[in-house]
């Protein structure tokens, strides 16, 4: 059973401070992952992790005017964005390794591409083989080579839906700062089937974010038809244990 879990960049970093990890939430997330995958009878067998950019990738992408659609031909700009994501990825990996999670990195800048229509291809064989060998692949939002654009931004959310489709994932979870998609009264919406139902109260992100915040997340999930749960950091263990926390998004 394949599970894809995204740790939102807003969760594991401190959005008000450039390139700063949120030690408390990253530690709690690593604890929850370790509890689910380490030991003789793990609750989750084939786990793929993806993490977002938070205060690492997004400010650099913004500074260089790079989005998911508009790229840069400047290798220094591309390396600024990628370098920040590598630093964050190292921080995530080290917390997982400290807890004996057999995590291995997959860096999308070196393993993915977009064609002129924006369609993404990436080295899914690498991820599949890692799973087959008992590792936990850890991917992340990154720069991506993009035909006609140079290097554009690849959101972790986009990676999640592609991984879910290509690996035929049984469970998909996106952990963000909020306990789910919230309505105008701040209550968690239990289920979303169509963007029109929620677009009045869906916004971007409170943080610097070039990939669309919650609105971008929900749109991507609905457009690709991948059923998923959106929940907060307190619910990672519940999700990895097979529960259905937060908002369920399913357009099928
Ligand atoms: N209706 C809504 N319900 C919940 N969150 C919302 C809503 N509208 C806007 N948001 C914002 O969307 C944010 C979540 O999107 P964001 O892209 O920041 O998440 P993330 O995946 O954790 O971060 P990153 O993109 O860095 O990986 C919330 O923190 C909140 O500020
Ligand atoms: C900004 C960069 C480089 C990554 C964005 O990934 P996301 O935070 O998952 O949207």
PDB file of C-alpha atoms and ligand atoms in Angstrom:
ATOM      1  CA  UNK A   1       0.000   0.000   0.000  1.00  0.00           C
ATOM      2  CA  UNK A   2       1.607   3.242  -1.168  1.00  0.00           C
ATOM      3  CA  UNK A   3       1.119   6.424   0.867  1.00  0.00           C
ATOM      4  CA  UNK A   4       2.216   9.856  -0.334  1.00  0.00           C
ATOM      5  CA  UNK A   5       2.547  12.526   2.363  1.00  0.00           C
ATOM      6  CA  UNK A   6       3.483  16.148   1.823  1.00  0.00           C
ATOM      7  CA  UNK A   7       4.885  18.146   4.702  1.00  0.00           C
ATOM      8  CA  UNK A   8       3.947  21.722   3.829  1.00  0.00           C
ATOM      9  CA  UNK A   9       6.740  24.247   3.719  1.00  0.00           C
ATOM     10  CA  UNK A  10       4.628  26.519   5.924  1.00  0.00           C
ATOM     11  CA  UNK A  11       4.586  23.767   8.537  1.00  0.00           C
ATOM     12  CA  UNK A  12       8.271  22.874   8.743  1.00  0.00           C
ATOM     13  CA  UNK A  13       9.698  26.390   8.328  1.00  0.00           C
ATOM     14  CA  UNK A  14       9.154  29.714  10.032  1.00  0.00           C
ATOM     15  CA  UNK A  15       7.557  31.764   7.361  1.00  0.00           C
ATOM     16  CA  UNK A  16       8.367  35.140   8.924  1.00  0.00           C
ATOM     17  CA  UNK A  17      12.117  34.380   8.943  1.00  0.00           C
ATOM     18  CA  UNK A  18      14.048  33.654   5.727  1.00  0.00           C
ATOM     19  CA  UNK A  19      15.588  30.178   5.563  1.00  0.00           C
ATOM     20  CA  UNK A  20      14.618  29.178   9.102  1.00  0.00           C
ATOM     21  CA  UNK A  21      13.425  25.704  10.044  1.00  0.00           C
ATOM     22  CA  UNK A  22      10.575  25.447  12.562  1.00  0.00           C
ATOM     23  CA  UNK A  23      12.354  23.058  14.901  1.00  0.00           C
ATOM     24  CA  UNK A  24       9.290  22.170  16.931  1.00  0.00           C
ATOM     25  CA  UNK A  25       6.996  21.225  14.059  1.00  0.00           C
ATOM     26  CA  UNK A  26       9.734  19.530  12.027  1.00  0.00           C
ATOM     27  CA  UNK A  27      10.688  17.434  15.067  1.00  0.00           C
ATOM     28  CA  UNK A  28       7.048  16.521  15.710  1.00  0.00           C
ATOM     29  CA  UNK A  29       6.560  15.604  12.047  1.00  0.00           C
ATOM     30  CA  UNK A  30       9.715  13.447  12.061  1.00  0.00           C
ATOM     31  CA  UNK A  31       8.505  11.743  15.278  1.00  0.00           C
ATOM     32  CA  UNK A  32       5.133  10.960  13.676  1.00  0.00           C
ATOM     33  CA  UNK A  33       6.765   9.572  10.516  1.00  0.00           C
ATOM     34  CA  UNK A  34       9.213   7.479  12.537  1.00  0.00           C
ATOM     35  CA  UNK A  35       6.396   6.076  14.701  1.00  0.00           C
ATOM     36  CA  UNK A  36       4.586   4.943  11.537  1.00  0.00           C
ATOM     37  CA  UNK A  37       7.480   3.443   9.562  1.00  0.00           C
ATOM     38  CA  UNK A  38      10.143   2.255  12.009  1.00  0.00           C
ATOM     39  CA  UNK A  39       9.803  -0.983  13.964  1.00  0.00           C
ATOM     40  CA  UNK A  40       8.756  -4.576  13.388  1.00  0.00           C
ATOM     41  CA  UNK A  41       5.108  -3.918  12.467  1.00  0.00           C
ATOM     42  CA  UNK A  42       4.942  -0.479  10.807  1.00  0.00           C
ATOM     43  CA  UNK A  43       1.519   1.138  10.243  1.00  0.00           C
ATOM     44  CA  UNK A  44       2.722   2.473   6.881  1.00  0.00           C
ATOM     45  CA  UNK A  45       4.818   0.290   4.572  1.00  0.00           C
ATOM     46  CA  UNK A  46       5.536   2.169   1.329  1.00  0.00           C
ATOM     47  CA  UNK A  47       5.798   5.846   2.224  1.00  0.00           C
ATOM     48  CA  UNK A  48       6.855   8.644  -0.130  1.00  0.00           C
ATOM     49  CA  UNK A  49       7.494  12.005   1.488  1.00  0.00           C
ATOM     50  CA  UNK A  50       7.436  15.362  -0.284  1.00  0.00           C
ATOM     51  CA  UNK A  51       8.143  18.681   1.361  1.00  0.00           C
ATOM     52  CA  UNK A  52       7.380  22.212   0.284  1.00  0.00           C
ATOM     53  CA  UNK A  53       9.439  25.366   0.149  1.00  0.00           C
ATOM     54  CA  UNK A  54       8.244  27.592   2.991  1.00  0.00           C
ATOM     55  CA  UNK A  55      10.703  30.350   3.856  1.00  0.00           C
ATOM     56  CA  UNK A  56      13.456  28.600   1.849  1.00  0.00           C
ATOM     57  CA  UNK A  57      12.298  28.211  -1.785  1.00  0.00           C
ATOM     58  CA  UNK A  58       9.547  30.805  -2.082  1.00  0.00           C
ATOM     59  CA  UNK A  59      11.405  34.035  -1.208  1.00  0.00           C
ATOM     60  CA  UNK A  60      14.194  33.174  -3.697  1.00  0.00           C
ATOM     61  CA  UNK A  61      11.698  32.292  -6.424  1.00  0.00           C
ATOM     62  CA  UNK A  62       9.877  35.574  -5.802  1.00  0.00           C
ATOM     63  CA  UNK A  63      13.090  37.607  -5.796  1.00  0.00           C
ATOM     64  CA  UNK A  64      14.010  36.209  -9.225  1.00  0.00           C
ATOM     65  CA  UNK A  65      10.471  36.475 -10.646  1.00  0.00           C
ATOM     66  CA  UNK A  66      10.239  32.723 -11.157  1.00  0.00           C
ATOM     67  CA  UNK A  67       6.874  30.926 -10.925  1.00  0.00           C
ATOM     68  CA  UNK A  68       5.476  27.598 -12.096  1.00  0.00           C
ATOM     69  CA  UNK A  69       4.848  29.170 -15.526  1.00  0.00           C
ATOM     70  CA  UNK A  70       7.653  31.727 -15.864  1.00  0.00           C
ATOM     71  CA  UNK A  71      11.205  30.521 -15.714  1.00  0.00           C
ATOM     72  CA  UNK A  72      14.706  31.957 -15.674  1.00  0.00           C
ATOM     73  CA  UNK A  73      17.675  31.324 -17.946  1.00  0.00           C
ATOM     74  CA  UNK A  74      20.067  32.594 -15.292  1.00  0.00           C
ATOM     75  CA  UNK A  75      21.870  29.648 -13.715  1.00  0.00           C
ATOM     76  CA  UNK A  76      22.644  31.710 -10.609  1.00  0.00           C
ATOM     77  CA  UNK A  77      18.950  32.389 -10.024  1.00  0.00           C
ATOM     78  CA  UNK A  78      18.143  28.703 -10.557  1.00  0.00           C
ATOM     79  CA  UNK A  79      20.883  27.703  -8.112  1.00  0.00           C
ATOM     80  CA  UNK A  80      19.629  30.197  -5.507  1.00  0.00           C
ATOM     81  CA  UNK A  81      16.206  28.541  -5.519  1.00  0.00           C
ATOM     82  CA  UNK A  82      17.588  25.006  -5.711  1.00  0.00           C
ATOM     83  CA  UNK A  83      20.297  25.662  -3.113  1.00  0.00           C
ATOM     84  CA  UNK A  84      17.747  26.884  -0.571  1.00  0.00           C
ATOM     85  CA  UNK A  85      15.641  23.768  -1.179  1.00  0.00           C
ATOM     86  CA  UNK A  86      18.699  21.527  -0.772  1.00  0.00           C
ATOM     87  CA  UNK A  87      19.402  23.134   2.593  1.00  0.00           C
ATOM     88  CA  UNK A  88      15.834  22.493   3.746  1.00  0.00           C
ATOM     89  CA  UNK A  89      15.921  18.938   2.384  1.00  0.00           C
ATOM     90  CA  UNK A  90      19.121  18.266   4.378  1.00  0.00           C
ATOM     91  CA  UNK A  91      17.361  19.480   7.530  1.00  0.00           C
ATOM     92  CA  UNK A  92      14.368  17.196   6.886  1.00  0.00           C
ATOM     93  CA  UNK A  93      16.587  14.190   6.114  1.00  0.00           C
ATOM     94  CA  UNK A  94      18.743  14.661   9.178  1.00  0.00           C
ATOM     95  CA  UNK A  95      15.699  14.717  11.537  1.00  0.00           C
ATOM     96  CA  UNK A  96      14.428  11.516   9.870  1.00  0.00           C
ATOM     97  CA  UNK A  97      17.835   9.795   9.991  1.00  0.00           C
ATOM     98  CA  UNK A  98      18.153  10.659  13.698  1.00  0.00           C
ATOM     99  CA  UNK A  99      15.007   8.549  14.164  1.00  0.00           C
ATOM    100  CA  UNK A 100      16.221   5.657  11.963  1.00  0.00           C
ATOM    101  CA  UNK A 101      13.819   6.420   9.118  1.00  0.00           C
ATOM    102  CA  UNK A 102      15.560   5.030   5.976  1.00  0.00           C
ATOM    103  CA  UNK A 103      15.045   8.252   4.025  1.00  0.00           C
ATOM    104  CA  UNK A 104      16.825   8.977   0.724  1.00  0.00           C
ATOM    105  CA  UNK A 105      16.621  12.264  -1.195  1.00  0.00           C
ATOM    106  CA  UNK A 106      15.308  12.715  -4.733  1.00  0.00           C
ATOM    107  CA  UNK A 107      16.113  16.204  -6.016  1.00  0.00           C
ATOM    108  CA  UNK A 108      13.667  17.137  -8.786  1.00  0.00           C
ATOM    109  CA  UNK A 109      15.980  19.681 -10.497  1.00  0.00           C
ATOM    110  CA  UNK A 110      18.181  16.744 -11.507  1.00  0.00           C
ATOM    111  CA  UNK A 111      15.393  14.231 -12.120  1.00  0.00           C
ATOM    112  CA  UNK A 112      12.442  16.063 -13.695  1.00  0.00           C
ATOM    113  CA  UNK A 113      11.518  18.194 -16.714  1.00  0.00           C
ATOM    114  CA  UNK A 114       8.563  20.116 -18.104  1.00  0.00           C
ATOM    115  CA  UNK A 115       7.756  20.214 -21.803  1.00  0.00           C
ATOM    116  CA  UNK A 116       6.525  23.388 -23.575  1.00  0.00           C
ATOM    117  CA  UNK A 117       2.947  22.675 -22.462  1.00  0.00           C
ATOM    118  CA  UNK A 118       4.121  22.454 -18.862  1.00  0.00           C
ATOM    119  CA  UNK A 119       3.612  18.673 -18.672  1.00  0.00           C
ATOM    120  CA  UNK A 120       5.919  17.154 -16.092  1.00  0.00           C
ATOM    121  CA  UNK A 121       8.080  14.069 -16.491  1.00  0.00           C
ATOM    122  CA  UNK A 122      10.315  12.783 -13.729  1.00  0.00           C
ATOM    123  CA  UNK A 123      12.304   9.720 -12.725  1.00  0.00           C
ATOM    124  CA  UNK A 124       9.497   7.644 -11.222  1.00  0.00           C
ATOM    125  CA  UNK A 125      11.678   4.503 -11.561  1.00  0.00           C
ATOM    126  CA  UNK A 126      14.015   5.949  -8.954  1.00  0.00           C
ATOM    127  CA  UNK A 127      11.152   6.419  -6.495  1.00  0.00           C
ATOM    128  CA  UNK A 128       9.653   2.988  -7.238  1.00  0.00           C
ATOM    129  CA  UNK A 129      12.981   1.213  -6.821  1.00  0.00           C
ATOM    130  CA  UNK A 130      13.680   3.044  -3.564  1.00  0.00           C
ATOM    131  CA  UNK A 131      10.295   1.845  -2.241  1.00  0.00           C
ATOM    132  CA  UNK A 132      10.988  -1.701  -3.429  1.00  0.00           C
ATOM    133  CA  UNK A 133      14.271  -1.654  -1.499  1.00  0.00           C
ATOM    134  CA  UNK A 134      12.605  -0.460   1.699  1.00  0.00           C
ATOM    135  CA  UNK A 135      13.672   3.199   1.579  1.00  0.00           C
ATOM    136  CA  UNK A 136      11.538   6.289   2.142  1.00  0.00           C
ATOM    137  CA  UNK A 137      12.062   8.612  -0.859  1.00  0.00           C
ATOM    138  CA  UNK A 138      11.994  12.284   0.131  1.00  0.00           C
ATOM    139  CA  UNK A 139      11.219  14.685  -2.729  1.00  0.00           C
ATOM    140  CA  UNK A 140      10.664  18.409  -2.525  1.00  0.00           C
ATOM    141  CA  UNK A 141       9.403  21.463  -4.367  1.00  0.00           C
ATOM    142  CA  UNK A 142      12.288  22.687  -6.504  1.00  0.00           C
ATOM    143  CA  UNK A 143      13.380  24.376  -9.692  1.00  0.00           C
ATOM    144  CA  UNK A 144      12.657  22.308 -12.792  1.00  0.00           C
ATOM    145  CA  UNK A 145      14.029  22.579 -16.345  1.00  0.00           C
ATOM    146  CA  UNK A 146      11.178  23.767 -18.523  1.00  0.00           C
ATOM    147  CA  UNK A 147      11.267  23.730 -22.343  1.00  0.00           C
ATOM    148  CA  UNK A 148      11.248  27.329 -23.617  1.00  0.00           C
ATOM    149  CA  UNK A 149      11.440  28.823 -20.097  1.00  0.00           C
ATOM    150  CA  UNK A 150      14.787  27.814 -18.621  1.00  0.00           C
ATOM    151  CA  UNK A 151      14.094  26.809 -15.027  1.00  0.00           C
ATOM    152  CA  UNK A 152      10.655  27.303 -13.472  1.00  0.00           C
ATOM    153  CA  UNK A 153       9.206  26.297 -10.083  1.00  0.00           C
ATOM    154  CA  UNK A 154       7.891  22.828  -9.412  1.00  0.00           C
ATOM    155  CA  UNK A 155       5.502  22.787  -6.469  1.00  0.00           C
ATOM    156  CA  UNK A 156       5.550  19.913  -4.009  1.00  0.00           C
ATOM    157  CA  UNK A 157       1.758  19.774  -4.485  1.00  0.00           C
ATOM    158  CA  UNK A 158       2.229  19.045  -8.200  1.00  0.00           C
ATOM    159  CA  UNK A 159       4.750  16.343  -7.367  1.00  0.00           C
ATOM    160  CA  UNK A 160       2.300  14.792  -4.916  1.00  0.00           C
ATOM    161  CA  UNK A 161      -0.453  14.397  -7.502  1.00  0.00           C
ATOM    162  CA  UNK A 162       1.931  13.003 -10.114  1.00  0.00           C
ATOM    163  CA  UNK A 163       3.461  10.546  -7.662  1.00  0.00           C
ATOM    164  CA  UNK A 164      -0.003   9.516  -6.501  1.00  0.00           C
ATOM    165  CA  UNK A 165      -1.101   8.808 -10.079  1.00  0.00           C
ATOM    166  CA  UNK A 166       2.116   7.145 -11.244  1.00  0.00           C
ATOM    167  CA  UNK A 167       2.515   4.963  -8.140  1.00  0.00           C
ATOM    168  CA  UNK A 168      -1.239   4.269  -7.930  1.00  0.00           C
ATOM    169  CA  UNK A 169      -1.093   5.484  -4.333  1.00  0.00           C
ATOM    170  CA  UNK A 170      -3.718   4.267  -1.910  1.00  0.00           C
ATOM    171  CA  UNK A 171      -3.498   7.287   0.391  1.00  0.00           C
ATOM    172  CA  UNK A 172      -2.504  10.897  -0.220  1.00  0.00           C
ATOM    173  CA  UNK A 173      -2.105  13.467   2.537  1.00  0.00           C
ATOM    174  CA  UNK A 174      -1.126  17.122   2.544  1.00  0.00           C
ATOM    175  CA  UNK A 175      -0.138  18.463   5.921  1.00  0.00           C
ATOM    176  CA  UNK A 176      -0.388  22.237   6.126  1.00  0.00           C
ATOM    177  CA  UNK A 177      -0.523  24.805   8.938  1.00  0.00           C
ATOM    178  CA  UNK A 178      -4.312  24.673   9.087  1.00  0.00           C
ATOM    179  CA  UNK A 179      -6.441  21.712  10.303  1.00  0.00           C
ATOM    180  CA  UNK A 180      -8.078  21.502   6.842  1.00  0.00           C
ATOM    181  CA  UNK A 181      -9.733  23.799   4.322  1.00  0.00           C
ATOM    182  CA  UNK A 182     -11.588  26.373   6.405  1.00  0.00           C
ATOM    183  CA  UNK A 183     -14.949  27.993   5.612  1.00  0.00           C
ATOM    184  CA  UNK A 184     -15.812  31.656   6.262  1.00  0.00           C
ATOM    185  CA  UNK A 185     -16.454  30.892   9.956  1.00  0.00           C
ATOM    186  CA  UNK A 186     -13.101  29.177  10.305  1.00  0.00           C
ATOM    187  CA  UNK A 187     -14.628  25.693  10.529  1.00  0.00           C
ATOM    188  CA  UNK A 188     -13.026  22.737   8.718  1.00  0.00           C
ATOM    189  CA  UNK A 189     -14.920  21.787   5.534  1.00  0.00           C
ATOM    190  CA  UNK A 190     -15.193  17.979   5.762  1.00  0.00           C
ATOM    191  CA  UNK A 191     -15.377  17.255   2.014  1.00  0.00           C
ATOM    192  CA  UNK A 192     -14.794  19.158  -1.248  1.00  0.00           C
ATOM    193  CA  UNK A 193     -15.893  17.783  -4.625  1.00  0.00           C
ATOM    194  CA  UNK A 194     -15.751  20.878  -6.863  1.00  0.00           C
ATOM    195  CA  UNK A 195     -13.785  24.135  -6.866  1.00  0.00           C
ATOM    196  CA  UNK A 196     -16.963  26.274  -7.280  1.00  0.00           C
ATOM    197  CA  UNK A 197     -18.178  25.003  -3.889  1.00  0.00           C
ATOM    198  CA  UNK A 198     -15.273  26.602  -2.064  1.00  0.00           C
ATOM    199  CA  UNK A 199     -13.677  29.271  -4.237  1.00  0.00           C
ATOM    200  CA  UNK A 200     -15.388  32.118  -2.324  1.00  0.00           C
ATOM    201  CA  UNK A 201     -13.315  31.451   0.742  1.00  0.00           C
ATOM    202  CA  UNK A 202     -10.178  29.885  -0.662  1.00  0.00           C
ATOM    203  CA  UNK A 203      -7.176  32.145  -0.636  1.00  0.00           C
ATOM    204  CA  UNK A 204      -3.452  32.091  -1.260  1.00  0.00           C
ATOM    205  CA  UNK A 205      -0.981  31.766   1.562  1.00  0.00           C
ATOM    206  CA  UNK A 206      -0.236  34.077   4.512  1.00  0.00           C
ATOM    207  CA  UNK A 207       3.427  33.542   3.674  1.00  0.00           C
ATOM    208  CA  UNK A 208       5.459  34.431   0.575  1.00  0.00           C
ATOM    209  CA  UNK A 209       4.238  31.774  -1.834  1.00  0.00           C
ATOM    210  CA  UNK A 210       4.678  31.532  -5.605  1.00  0.00           C
ATOM    211  CA  UNK A 211       2.589  28.381  -6.008  1.00  0.00           C
ATOM    212  CA  UNK A 212      -0.892  29.520  -4.977  1.00  0.00           C
ATOM    213  CA  UNK A 213      -1.387  28.643  -1.298  1.00  0.00           C
ATOM    214  CA  UNK A 214      -4.503  26.688  -0.351  1.00  0.00           C
ATOM    215  CA  UNK A 215      -6.379  27.721  -3.506  1.00  0.00           C
ATOM    216  CA  UNK A 216      -3.571  26.315  -5.688  1.00  0.00           C
ATOM    217  CA  UNK A 217      -3.452  23.138  -3.620  1.00  0.00           C
ATOM    218  CA  UNK A 218      -7.196  22.449  -3.848  1.00  0.00           C
ATOM    219  CA  UNK A 219      -7.327  23.311  -7.575  1.00  0.00           C
ATOM    220  CA  UNK A 220      -4.426  20.955  -8.355  1.00  0.00           C
ATOM    221  CA  UNK A 221      -6.029  18.102  -6.404  1.00  0.00           C
ATOM    222  CA  UNK A 222      -9.459  18.591  -8.001  1.00  0.00           C
ATOM    223  CA  UNK A 223      -8.104  18.984 -11.548  1.00  0.00           C
ATOM    224  CA  UNK A 224      -6.080  15.814 -11.354  1.00  0.00           C
ATOM    225  CA  UNK A 225      -8.841  13.820  -9.647  1.00  0.00           C
ATOM    226  CA  UNK A 226      -6.479  12.441  -7.006  1.00  0.00           C
ATOM    227  CA  UNK A 227      -8.405  11.925  -3.733  1.00  0.00           C
ATOM    228  CA  UNK A 228      -6.502  13.416  -0.810  1.00  0.00           C
ATOM    229  CA  UNK A 229      -6.742  14.668   2.746  1.00  0.00           C
ATOM    230  CA  UNK A 230      -5.637  18.143   3.845  1.00  0.00           C
ATOM    231  CA  UNK A 231      -4.931  18.389   7.571  1.00  0.00           C
ATOM    232  CA  UNK A 232      -2.780  20.081  10.187  1.00  0.00           C
ATOM    233  CA  UNK A 233       0.479  18.971  11.832  1.00  0.00           C
ATOM    234  CA  UNK A 234      -1.302  17.445  14.845  1.00  0.00           C
ATOM    235  CA  UNK A 235      -2.973  14.901  12.580  1.00  0.00           C
ATOM    236  CA  UNK A 236       0.050  13.365  10.802  1.00  0.00           C
ATOM    237  CA  UNK A 237      -0.018  10.299  13.061  1.00  0.00           C
ATOM    238  CA  UNK A 238      -3.786   9.872  12.612  1.00  0.00           C
ATOM    239  CA  UNK A 239      -3.358   9.997   8.819  1.00  0.00           C
ATOM    240  CA  UNK A 240      -0.429   7.555   8.810  1.00  0.00           C
ATOM    241  CA  UNK A 241      -2.470   5.231  11.053  1.00  0.00           C
ATOM    242  CA  UNK A 242      -5.171   5.004   8.361  1.00  0.00           C
ATOM    243  CA  UNK A 243      -7.510   7.751   9.651  1.00  0.00           C
ATOM    244  CA  UNK A 244      -9.202  10.511   7.636  1.00  0.00           C
ATOM    245  CA  UNK A 245      -8.377  13.813   9.335  1.00  0.00           C
ATOM    246  CA  UNK A 246      -9.171  17.307   8.057  1.00  0.00           C
ATOM    247  CA  UNK A 247     -10.747  17.906   4.655  1.00  0.00           C
ATOM    248  CA  UNK A 248     -11.196  15.135   2.123  1.00  0.00           C
ATOM    249  CA  UNK A 249     -10.826  16.402  -1.450  1.00  0.00           C
ATOM    250  CA  UNK A 250     -12.290  14.132  -4.103  1.00  0.00           C
ATOM    251  CA  UNK A 251     -13.656  15.194  -7.501  1.00  0.00           C
ATOM    252  CA  UNK A 252     -14.521  11.678  -8.701  1.00  0.00           C
TER     253      UNK A 252
HETATM  254  N1  LIG B   1      -9.996  28.673   3.104  1.00  0.00           N
HETATM  255  C1  LIG B   1      -8.777  28.406   3.558  1.00  0.00           C
HETATM  256  N2  LIG B   1      -8.581  27.357   4.387  1.00  0.00           N
HETATM  257  C2  LIG B   1      -7.342  27.063   4.866  1.00  0.00           C
HETATM  258  N3  LIG B   1      -6.209  27.754   4.537  1.00  0.00           N
HETATM  259  C3  LIG B   1      -6.338  28.810   3.708  1.00  0.00           C
HETATM  260  C4  LIG B   1      -7.608  29.165   3.176  1.00  0.00           C
HETATM  261  N4  LIG B   1      -7.420  30.242   2.374  1.00  0.00           N
HETATM  262  C5  LIG B   1      -6.113  30.532   2.412  1.00  0.00           C
HETATM  263  N5  LIG B   1      -5.437  29.690   3.198  1.00  0.00           N
HETATM  264  C6  LIG B   1      -3.999  29.771   3.448  1.00  0.00           C
HETATM  265  O1  LIG B   1      -3.347  28.696   2.783  1.00  0.00           O
HETATM  266  C7  LIG B   1      -2.227  28.303   3.571  1.00  0.00           C
HETATM  267  C8  LIG B   1      -1.785  26.911   3.153  1.00  0.00           C
HETATM  268  O2  LIG B   1      -1.141  27.000   1.890  1.00  0.00           O
HETATM  269  P1  LIG B   1       0.448  26.994   1.771  1.00  0.00           P
HETATM  270  O3  LIG B   1       0.794  26.964   0.324  1.00  0.00           O
HETATM  271  O4  LIG B   1       1.053  28.066   2.621  1.00  0.00           O
HETATM  272  O5  LIG B   1       0.718  25.589   2.454  1.00  0.00           O
HETATM  273  P2  LIG B   1       1.943  24.635   2.556  1.00  0.00           P
HETATM  274  O6  LIG B   1       1.783  23.542   1.550  1.00  0.00           O
HETATM  275  O7  LIG B   1       2.001  24.256   3.983  1.00  0.00           O
HETATM  276  O8  LIG B   1       3.235  25.503   2.239  1.00  0.00           O
HETATM  277  P3  LIG B   1       4.268  25.449   1.019  1.00  0.00           P
HETATM  278  O9  LIG B   1       3.520  25.930  -0.207  1.00  0.00           O
HETATM  279  O10 LIG B   1       5.391  26.361   1.426  1.00  0.00           O
HETATM  280  O11 LIG B   1       4.690  24.018   0.898  1.00  0.00           O
HETATM  281  C9  LIG B   1      -2.740  28.398   4.986  1.00  0.00           C
HETATM  282  O12 LIG B   1      -1.690  28.523   5.914  1.00  0.00           O
HETATM  283  C10 LIG B   1      -3.599  29.669   4.918  1.00  0.00           C
HETATM  284  O13 LIG B   1      -2.771  30.802   5.149  1.00  0.00           O
HETATM  285  C1  LIG B   2       9.386  27.620  -4.307  1.00  0.00           C
HETATM  286  C2  LIG B   2       9.852  26.428  -4.478  1.00  0.00           C
HETATM  287  C3  LIG B   2      11.183  26.271  -5.039  1.00  0.00           C
HETATM  288  C4  LIG B   2       9.153  25.157  -4.113  1.00  0.00           C
HETATM  289  C5  LIG B   2       7.661  25.295  -3.957  1.00  0.00           C
HETATM  290  O1  LIG B   2       7.071  24.105  -3.468  1.00  0.00           O
HETATM  291  P1  LIG B   2       5.737  24.224  -2.611  1.00  0.00           P
HETATM  292  O2  LIG B   2       6.052  24.932  -1.351  1.00  0.00           O
HETATM  293  O3  LIG B   2       5.332  22.792  -2.371  1.00  0.00           O
HETATM  294  O4  LIG B   2       4.705  24.944  -3.435  1.00  0.00           O
END
